[in-house]
Coordinates of C-alpha atoms and ligand atoms in Angstrom, one line a residue:
M1 CA -20.7 35.5 197.9
I2 CA -20.0 32.3 196.1
L3 CA -19.0 32.9 192.5
I4 CA -19.0 30.5 189.6
N5 CA -16.2 29.7 187.3
E6 CA -17.2 32.2 184.6
H7 CA -15.3 30.3 181.9
Y8 CA -18.1 27.7 181.9
N9 CA -20.4 30.4 180.5
K10 CA -18.2 30.4 177.3
L11 CA -19.1 26.8 176.6
T12 CA -21.6 26.6 173.8
A13 CA -24.3 24.0 174.2
S14 CA -24.0 21.4 171.5
Y15 CA -27.3 21.2 169.8
L16 CA -26.0 18.4 167.5
F17 CA -27.3 15.4 169.4
A18 CA -30.6 17.1 170.3
D19 CA -30.9 18.1 166.6
I20 CA -30.2 14.5 165.5
A21 CA -32.7 13.1 168.0
K22 CA -35.4 15.5 166.8
R23 CA -35.0 14.5 163.2
V24 CA -34.9 10.8 164.0
Q25 CA -38.1 11.2 166.1
K26 CA -39.9 13.0 163.3
F27 CA -38.9 10.3 160.8
Q28 CA -40.2 7.6 163.3
D29 CA -43.5 9.5 163.8
D30 CA -44.0 9.9 160.0
N31 CA -42.9 6.2 159.4
P32 CA -44.0 4.2 162.4
D33 CA -43.5 0.9 160.5
K34 CA -39.9 1.6 159.4
S35 CA -37.0 0.4 161.4
I36 CA -34.1 2.7 162.1
I37 CA -30.4 1.6 162.0
K38 CA -28.0 3.7 164.0
L39 CA -24.5 4.0 162.6
G40 CA -23.9 7.3 164.4
I41 CA -22.6 5.9 167.7
G42 CA -19.1 6.0 169.0
D43 CA -19.7 3.1 171.4
V44 CA -18.9 -0.5 171.1
T45 CA -21.6 -3.1 170.7
L46 CA -20.0 -6.5 171.3
P47 CA -19.9 -7.9 174.9
L48 CA -16.7 -8.1 176.9
P49 CA -14.2 -10.8 175.8
A50 CA -14.7 -14.1 177.7
A51 CA -11.2 -13.9 179.2
C52 CA -11.9 -10.5 180.7
V53 CA -15.2 -11.7 182.2
Q54 CA -13.6 -14.8 183.7
A55 CA -10.8 -12.8 185.2
M56 CA -13.3 -10.3 186.7
H57 CA -15.3 -13.1 188.2
R58 CA -12.3 -14.6 189.9
A59 CA -11.3 -11.2 191.2
V60 CA -14.7 -10.6 192.7
D61 CA -14.4 -13.9 194.5
E62 CA -11.1 -12.8 195.9
M63 CA -12.7 -9.7 197.3
A64 CA -15.3 -11.9 199.1
E65 CA -12.7 -13.7 201.2
S66 CA -10.8 -12.0 204.1
G67 CA -7.5 -13.7 203.0
S68 CA -7.6 -12.2 199.6
F69 CA -9.7 -9.0 200.1
R70 CA -8.1 -5.8 198.9
G71 CA -8.9 -2.3 200.0
Y72 CA -7.5 0.9 198.5
G73 CA -5.1 0.0 195.7
P74 CA -2.2 2.0 194.4
E75 CA -3.5 5.2 192.7
Q76 CA -1.3 4.6 189.7
G77 CA -2.6 1.0 189.2
Y78 CA -1.5 -2.4 190.2
D79 CA 2.0 -3.6 189.1
F80 CA 0.5 -6.7 187.5
L81 CA -1.3 -4.5 185.0
R82 CA 1.4 -1.8 184.5
E83 CA 4.0 -4.5 183.8
K84 CA 1.8 -6.2 181.1
I85 CA 1.1 -2.9 179.4
S86 CA 4.7 -1.9 179.4
R87 CA 5.8 -5.2 177.9
H88 CA 3.1 -5.9 175.4
D89 CA 2.1 -2.5 174.2
F90 CA 5.5 -0.8 174.2
Q91 CA 8.6 -2.9 174.9
E92 CA 7.7 -5.6 172.3
R93 CA 7.2 -2.9 169.7
G94 CA 10.5 -1.3 170.4
A95 CA 9.1 1.6 172.5
D96 CA 11.1 2.0 175.7
I97 CA 8.4 2.5 178.3
S98 CA 8.7 1.1 181.8
P99 CA 5.9 0.0 184.1
E100 CA 6.3 3.1 186.4
E101 CA 5.7 5.3 183.4
V102 CA 2.2 3.8 182.9
F103 CA -0.7 5.4 185.0
I104 CA -3.9 3.3 185.1
S105 CA -7.1 5.4 185.1
D106 CA -10.8 5.2 184.5
G107 CA -10.8 6.7 181.1
A108 CA -8.9 8.4 178.3
K109 CA -11.6 11.1 178.3
C110 CA -11.0 11.9 181.9
D111 CA -7.2 11.8 181.4
T112 CA -7.2 14.0 178.3
G113 CA -9.4 16.4 180.2
N114 CA -7.5 16.3 183.5
I115 CA -4.0 16.4 182.2
Q116 CA -4.1 20.1 181.4
E117 CA -4.3 21.1 185.1
I118 CA -0.6 20.5 185.4
F119 CA 0.1 23.2 182.8
S120 CA 0.0 27.0 183.1
T121 CA -3.2 28.7 181.9
D122 CA -0.9 31.0 179.9
I123 CA 0.0 28.5 177.1
K124 CA -1.0 28.4 173.5
V125 CA -3.1 25.3 172.8
A126 CA -3.5 23.8 169.3
V127 CA -6.4 21.4 168.6
P128 CA -7.3 19.6 165.4
D129 CA -10.4 20.6 163.4
P130 CA -12.5 18.5 163.2
V131 CA -11.9 17.5 166.9
Y132 CA -12.9 15.2 169.7
P133 CA -14.8 17.9 171.7
V134 CA -13.2 17.0 175.1
Y135 CA -9.9 18.6 174.2
V136 CA -11.5 21.9 173.4
D137 CA -14.1 22.1 176.2
T138 CA -11.7 21.3 179.0
N139 CA -9.4 24.1 177.9
V140 CA -12.4 26.5 177.8
M141 CA -13.3 25.5 181.3
S142 CA -9.9 26.2 182.6
G143 CA -9.8 29.7 181.0
R144 CA -7.3 29.1 178.1
T145 CA -9.7 30.6 175.5
G146 CA -11.8 33.6 174.7
I147 CA -15.3 33.4 173.6
M148 CA -16.7 31.3 170.7
Q149 CA -16.9 33.1 167.4
D150 CA -17.9 31.6 164.1
G151 CA -17.6 28.1 165.5
R152 CA -14.2 28.7 167.0
Y153 CA -12.9 29.8 170.3
Q154 CA -10.6 32.8 170.4
G155 CA -7.1 32.1 171.5
L156 CA -7.0 28.5 170.3
I157 CA -4.9 27.4 167.3
Y158 CA -7.0 25.2 165.0
L159 CA -5.1 22.6 163.0
E160 CA -7.2 22.1 159.9
C161 CA -7.6 18.5 158.7
T162 CA -8.8 18.4 155.2
P163 CA -8.8 16.1 152.1
E164 CA -6.0 18.4 150.7
N165 CA -3.6 17.5 153.6
G166 CA -4.9 13.9 153.9
F167 CA -6.4 14.9 157.3
I168 CA -2.9 15.3 158.8
P169 CA -2.6 19.0 159.8
D170 CA 0.3 21.2 158.7
L171 CA 2.6 22.4 161.4
P172 CA 1.1 25.6 162.8
R173 CA 2.5 29.0 161.6
E174 CA 1.8 30.5 165.0
K175 CA 3.8 29.0 167.9
A176 CA 1.9 26.3 169.8
D177 CA 2.9 25.1 173.3
L178 CA 0.4 22.2 173.8
I179 CA -0.7 20.2 170.8
Y180 CA -3.5 17.6 170.7
L181 CA -3.1 14.8 168.1
C182 CA -5.4 11.8 167.8
Y183 CA -4.5 8.8 165.5
P184 CA -6.2 6.7 164.2
N185 CA -8.5 9.7 164.3
N186 CA -12.0 10.2 165.7
P187 CA -13.9 11.5 163.7
T188 CA -12.0 11.3 160.3
G189 CA -10.7 7.7 160.7
A190 CA -7.4 8.9 159.2
G191 CA -4.1 7.3 160.3
I192 CA -0.6 8.9 160.5
N193 CA 2.7 7.3 159.3
R194 CA 6.0 7.5 161.0
E195 CA 7.4 10.2 158.9
E196 CA 4.5 12.6 159.5
L197 CA 4.5 11.9 163.2
Q198 CA 8.2 12.4 163.3
K199 CA 7.6 16.0 162.0
W200 CA 5.4 16.7 165.0
V201 CA 7.9 15.3 167.5
D202 CA 10.7 17.4 165.9
Y203 CA 8.4 20.5 166.1
A204 CA 7.7 19.9 169.8
R205 CA 11.5 19.5 170.5
D206 CA 12.4 22.7 168.5
Q207 CA 9.6 24.8 170.0
K208 CA 9.8 23.4 173.6
A209 CA 6.2 22.3 173.1
L210 CA 4.4 19.1 174.3
I211 CA 2.2 16.7 172.3
L212 CA -0.8 15.0 173.8
F213 CA -1.2 11.9 171.7
D214 CA -4.6 10.2 171.9
A215 CA -4.2 6.5 170.7
A216 CA -7.7 5.3 171.8
Y217 CA -8.1 3.5 168.5
E218 CA -4.6 2.0 168.3
A219 CA -6.0 -1.6 168.4
F220 CA -7.7 -1.0 165.0
I221 CA -4.3 -0.6 163.2
R222 CA -3.7 -3.4 160.9
D223 CA -1.1 -1.6 158.7
D224 CA 2.4 -2.6 159.9
D225 CA 3.9 0.7 158.7
M226 CA 1.7 2.7 161.0
P227 CA 3.0 3.5 164.5
R228 CA 0.7 2.3 167.3
S229 CA 2.4 4.6 169.8
I230 CA 4.1 7.9 169.5
F231 CA 6.9 6.3 171.6
E232 CA 7.9 4.3 168.5
I233 CA 9.1 7.7 167.2
P234 CA 12.7 8.7 168.1
G235 CA 12.7 11.7 170.4
A236 CA 9.2 11.4 171.6
R237 CA 9.9 10.4 175.3
E238 CA 10.8 14.0 176.1
V239 CA 7.9 15.7 174.3
A240 CA 4.8 13.5 174.3
I241 CA 2.2 12.1 176.6
E242 CA 0.1 9.2 175.3
F243 CA -3.5 8.2 176.2
R244 CA -4.8 4.7 175.7
S245 CA -8.0 3.0 176.6
F246 CA -9.5 -0.4 176.9
S247 CA -12.8 1.1 175.9
K248 CA -12.6 0.6 172.1
T249 CA -9.9 -2.1 172.3
A250 CA -11.7 -4.5 174.6
G251 CA -15.3 -3.2 174.9
F252 CA -14.6 -1.5 178.3
T253 CA -16.8 1.6 177.7
G254 CA -19.1 0.5 180.5
T255 CA -16.4 -1.2 182.6
R256 CA -13.9 1.7 182.7
C257 CA -10.2 1.2 182.4
A258 CA -7.6 3.2 180.5
Y259 CA -4.0 4.4 180.9
T260 CA -1.8 7.4 180.3
V261 CA 1.9 7.2 179.6
V262 CA 4.2 9.9 181.0
S263 CA 7.8 9.0 180.6
K264 CA 10.4 10.0 183.2
D265 CA 12.1 12.2 180.6
C266 CA 9.0 14.1 179.6
R267 CA 9.6 17.8 180.4
A268 CA 7.9 21.1 180.6
F269 CA 9.4 24.4 181.9
D270 CA 8.9 26.8 184.8
L271 CA 8.7 30.6 184.5
Q272 CA 12.5 30.8 184.8
G273 CA 12.9 28.4 181.8
R274 CA 14.1 25.6 184.0
K275 CA 13.1 22.0 183.1
A276 CA 10.3 20.5 185.2
M277 CA 9.5 16.8 184.9
L278 CA 5.9 16.0 184.1
H279 CA 6.1 12.4 185.5
S280 CA 6.3 13.7 189.0
L281 CA 3.6 16.3 188.5
W282 CA 1.2 13.8 187.1
N283 CA 2.1 11.3 189.8
R284 CA 1.3 14.0 192.4
R285 CA -2.0 14.8 190.8
H286 CA -3.0 11.2 190.6
N287 CA -2.1 10.5 194.2
T288 CA -4.1 13.5 195.4
K289 CA -7.2 13.3 193.2
F290 CA -7.6 9.8 192.0
N291 CA -8.3 6.6 194.0
G292 CA -7.3 4.0 191.4
V293 CA -9.4 1.7 189.2
A294 CA -11.4 -1.1 190.8
Y295 CA -9.3 -4.3 191.4
P296 CA -11.7 -6.6 189.5
V297 CA -11.6 -4.2 186.6
Q298 CA -7.8 -4.1 186.5
R299 CA -7.8 -7.9 186.6
A300 CA -10.2 -7.9 183.6
A301 CA -7.9 -5.5 181.7
E302 CA -4.9 -7.7 182.5
A303 CA -6.7 -10.6 180.9
V304 CA -6.6 -8.7 177.6
Y305 CA -2.9 -9.7 177.5
T306 CA -3.3 -13.4 177.9
P307 CA -3.2 -15.5 174.7
E308 CA -7.0 -16.1 174.8
G309 CA -7.6 -12.5 175.6
Q310 CA -5.5 -11.4 172.6
T311 CA -7.3 -13.7 170.3
Q312 CA -10.7 -12.6 171.5
V313 CA -9.9 -8.9 171.4
N314 CA -8.5 -9.3 167.9
D315 CA -11.6 -11.2 166.7
N316 CA -13.8 -8.4 168.0
I317 CA -11.7 -5.7 166.3
D318 CA -11.7 -7.7 163.1
Y319 CA -15.5 -7.9 163.3
Y320 CA -15.8 -4.1 163.5
L321 CA -13.1 -3.7 160.8
G322 CA -15.2 -6.1 158.6
N323 CA -18.2 -3.8 159.2
A324 CA -16.1 -0.8 158.2
E325 CA -15.1 -2.5 155.0
V326 CA -18.7 -3.0 154.1
V327 CA -19.5 0.7 154.7
L328 CA -16.4 1.9 152.9
K329 CA -17.1 -0.2 149.8
S330 CA -20.8 0.7 149.6
M331 CA -20.2 4.4 149.9
Q332 CA -17.3 4.4 147.4
D333 CA -19.4 2.4 145.0
L334 CA -22.0 5.2 145.2
G335 CA -19.2 7.7 144.2
Y336 CA -18.5 9.2 147.6
K337 CA -15.0 10.2 148.6
C338 CA -14.2 8.5 151.9
T339 CA -11.4 8.4 154.5
G340 CA -10.9 5.9 157.3
G341 CA -12.6 2.5 157.4
K342 CA -9.2 0.9 157.4
N343 CA -7.2 0.9 160.6
S344 CA -10.2 2.6 162.1
P345 CA -13.9 2.0 162.9
Y346 CA -15.0 5.3 161.4
I347 CA -15.6 6.3 157.8
W348 CA -15.5 10.0 157.0
I349 CA -17.6 10.8 153.9
Q350 CA -17.5 13.9 151.8
S351 CA -21.1 14.9 151.5
G352 CA -21.0 18.1 149.5
S353 CA -21.4 21.7 150.8
D354 CA -23.1 20.8 154.1
S355 CA -23.5 17.8 156.3
W356 CA -27.2 17.8 157.0
S357 CA -28.4 17.2 153.4
L358 CA -26.7 13.7 153.2
F359 CA -27.7 13.1 156.9
D360 CA -31.4 13.8 155.9
D361 CA -31.1 11.6 152.8
L362 CA -29.8 8.6 154.7
L363 CA -32.4 9.0 157.3
N364 CA -35.4 9.8 155.2
K365 CA -34.7 7.5 152.2
A366 CA -32.9 4.6 154.1
G367 CA -33.8 4.9 157.8
V368 CA -30.1 5.1 158.6
V369 CA -28.7 7.5 161.2
C370 CA -25.1 8.9 160.9
T371 CA -23.3 11.8 162.6
P372 CA -23.1 15.1 160.7
G373 CA -19.4 16.3 160.6
T374 CA -20.4 19.8 161.6
G375 CA -20.7 18.5 165.2
F376 CA -16.9 18.1 165.3
G377 CA -15.9 21.6 164.2
P378 CA -16.0 24.0 161.1
C379 CA -13.8 21.7 159.1
G380 CA -16.4 18.9 159.5
R381 CA -18.8 20.9 157.4
G382 CA -19.5 18.9 154.2
F383 CA -18.8 15.5 155.8
I384 CA -20.7 12.8 157.7
R385 CA -19.2 10.1 160.0
I386 CA -20.5 6.6 159.8
S387 CA -19.4 4.2 162.6
A388 CA -18.8 0.5 162.3
F389 CA -20.0 -0.2 165.8
N390 CA -23.1 -2.3 165.1
S391 CA -23.9 -5.8 164.2
R392 CA -22.8 -7.1 160.7
E393 CA -26.4 -7.8 159.9
N394 CA -27.4 -4.2 160.6
V395 CA -24.5 -2.7 158.8
K396 CA -25.2 -4.9 155.7
E397 CA -28.9 -4.0 155.8
A398 CA -28.1 -0.3 156.2
M399 CA -25.8 -0.3 153.2
H400 CA -28.2 -2.3 151.2
R401 CA -30.9 0.3 151.9
I402 CA -28.6 3.2 151.2
S403 CA -27.4 1.7 147.9
K404 CA -30.9 1.2 146.8
A405 CA -32.1 4.6 147.8
L406 CA -29.2 6.7 146.5
S407 CA -28.0 4.9 143.3
Ligands
PLP1 C1 -13.7 6.8 172.8 C2 -12.6 7.7 172.8 C3 -11.7 7.8 173.9 C4 -11.9 6.8 175.0 O1 -12.4 7.3 176.1 P1 -12.6 6.5 177.5 O2 -12.9 7.6 178.4 O3 -11.4 5.7 177.8 O4 -13.8 5.6 177.3 C5 -10.7 8.7 173.9 N1 -10.5 9.4 172.8 C6 -11.2 9.4 171.7 C7 -10.9 10.3 170.6 C8 -12.3 8.6 171.7 O5 -13.1 8.5 170.6

């Protein structure tokens, strides 16, 4: 008899997006002549940078000629891309990461989900609250949790991110083996400084733990004091894996290219307590289960590192950051306590005792859709997230309507 993976039954369906859609539909039905502005989305809106498009076109032409056609590529990615990433994203910032330590992939979502298959199921996992749901659900699927109770899965350690701790969690009292951190953070928009990140690296070294560092929003950092990579922190090579993506950096959400950095010193342990190197495990996993990213897409990603590509990418990020500034200023002028909006495309707004009342106000009084914080975990209750991924025109119009309706 074919049996299912029973752990899937523990997953709780998220009613969040269905609930949002229902409320938006009702508003639209009741107000057919009003336009709705969506500031809830976590997806980019600007098209691909021209440098990436040109590089992709050239690569497609290469694939059309027998002399330059390429079949299966290296699973870990082409050297031309791994070398540029190693140099620009790490070496030039003083982080010692070599090209062989960079694994090109089709997404940071996939990688953060897939990485945990190289760890035992008998480890203690710590996740932030509020959280990017992928970290939690993939551990539920692989049997590292009990059932969900009061919004939390049994067996997980929840690292509470609150206004009191500046959305940087305290070190856990209970011993954690695998720790997820994401900075600049989705959904709170909070950043982390060197000193605070050093604490986590030291913790992982002391406790023989490992940090999974999601830096998908690294390109939004404009503050020179803020580390862009955990590998800028001394001691991190042994105890951290970093996830990066071209999705938010260069608008690749529909094009698909990302990478994961596993240093050759990164270690875990076997049952006898002997060191096991994670670079070779992840390499083995990649070789067996992954076929690499399409050649034209890797050429497009490579173009991000050309001078034109850098200018275009920075212009796009500046555009979103400009939107974020408009949102931040408007909401602060209305008296709301906000986090993010600087070094991040997200603004996390304190809304009172629950998230839905401000959500409903913004929708019904201004025709603006945001994301209720409750969707990201119990600590998201009492917050909403507004995203800067939209046109400047729409963001200004949305903030104009909100200011008029709520002041
Ligand atoms: C958008 C996002 C990613 C990027 O995922 P891709 O699969 O590379 O598109 C990763 N982590 C977080 C927290 C994100 O919000």
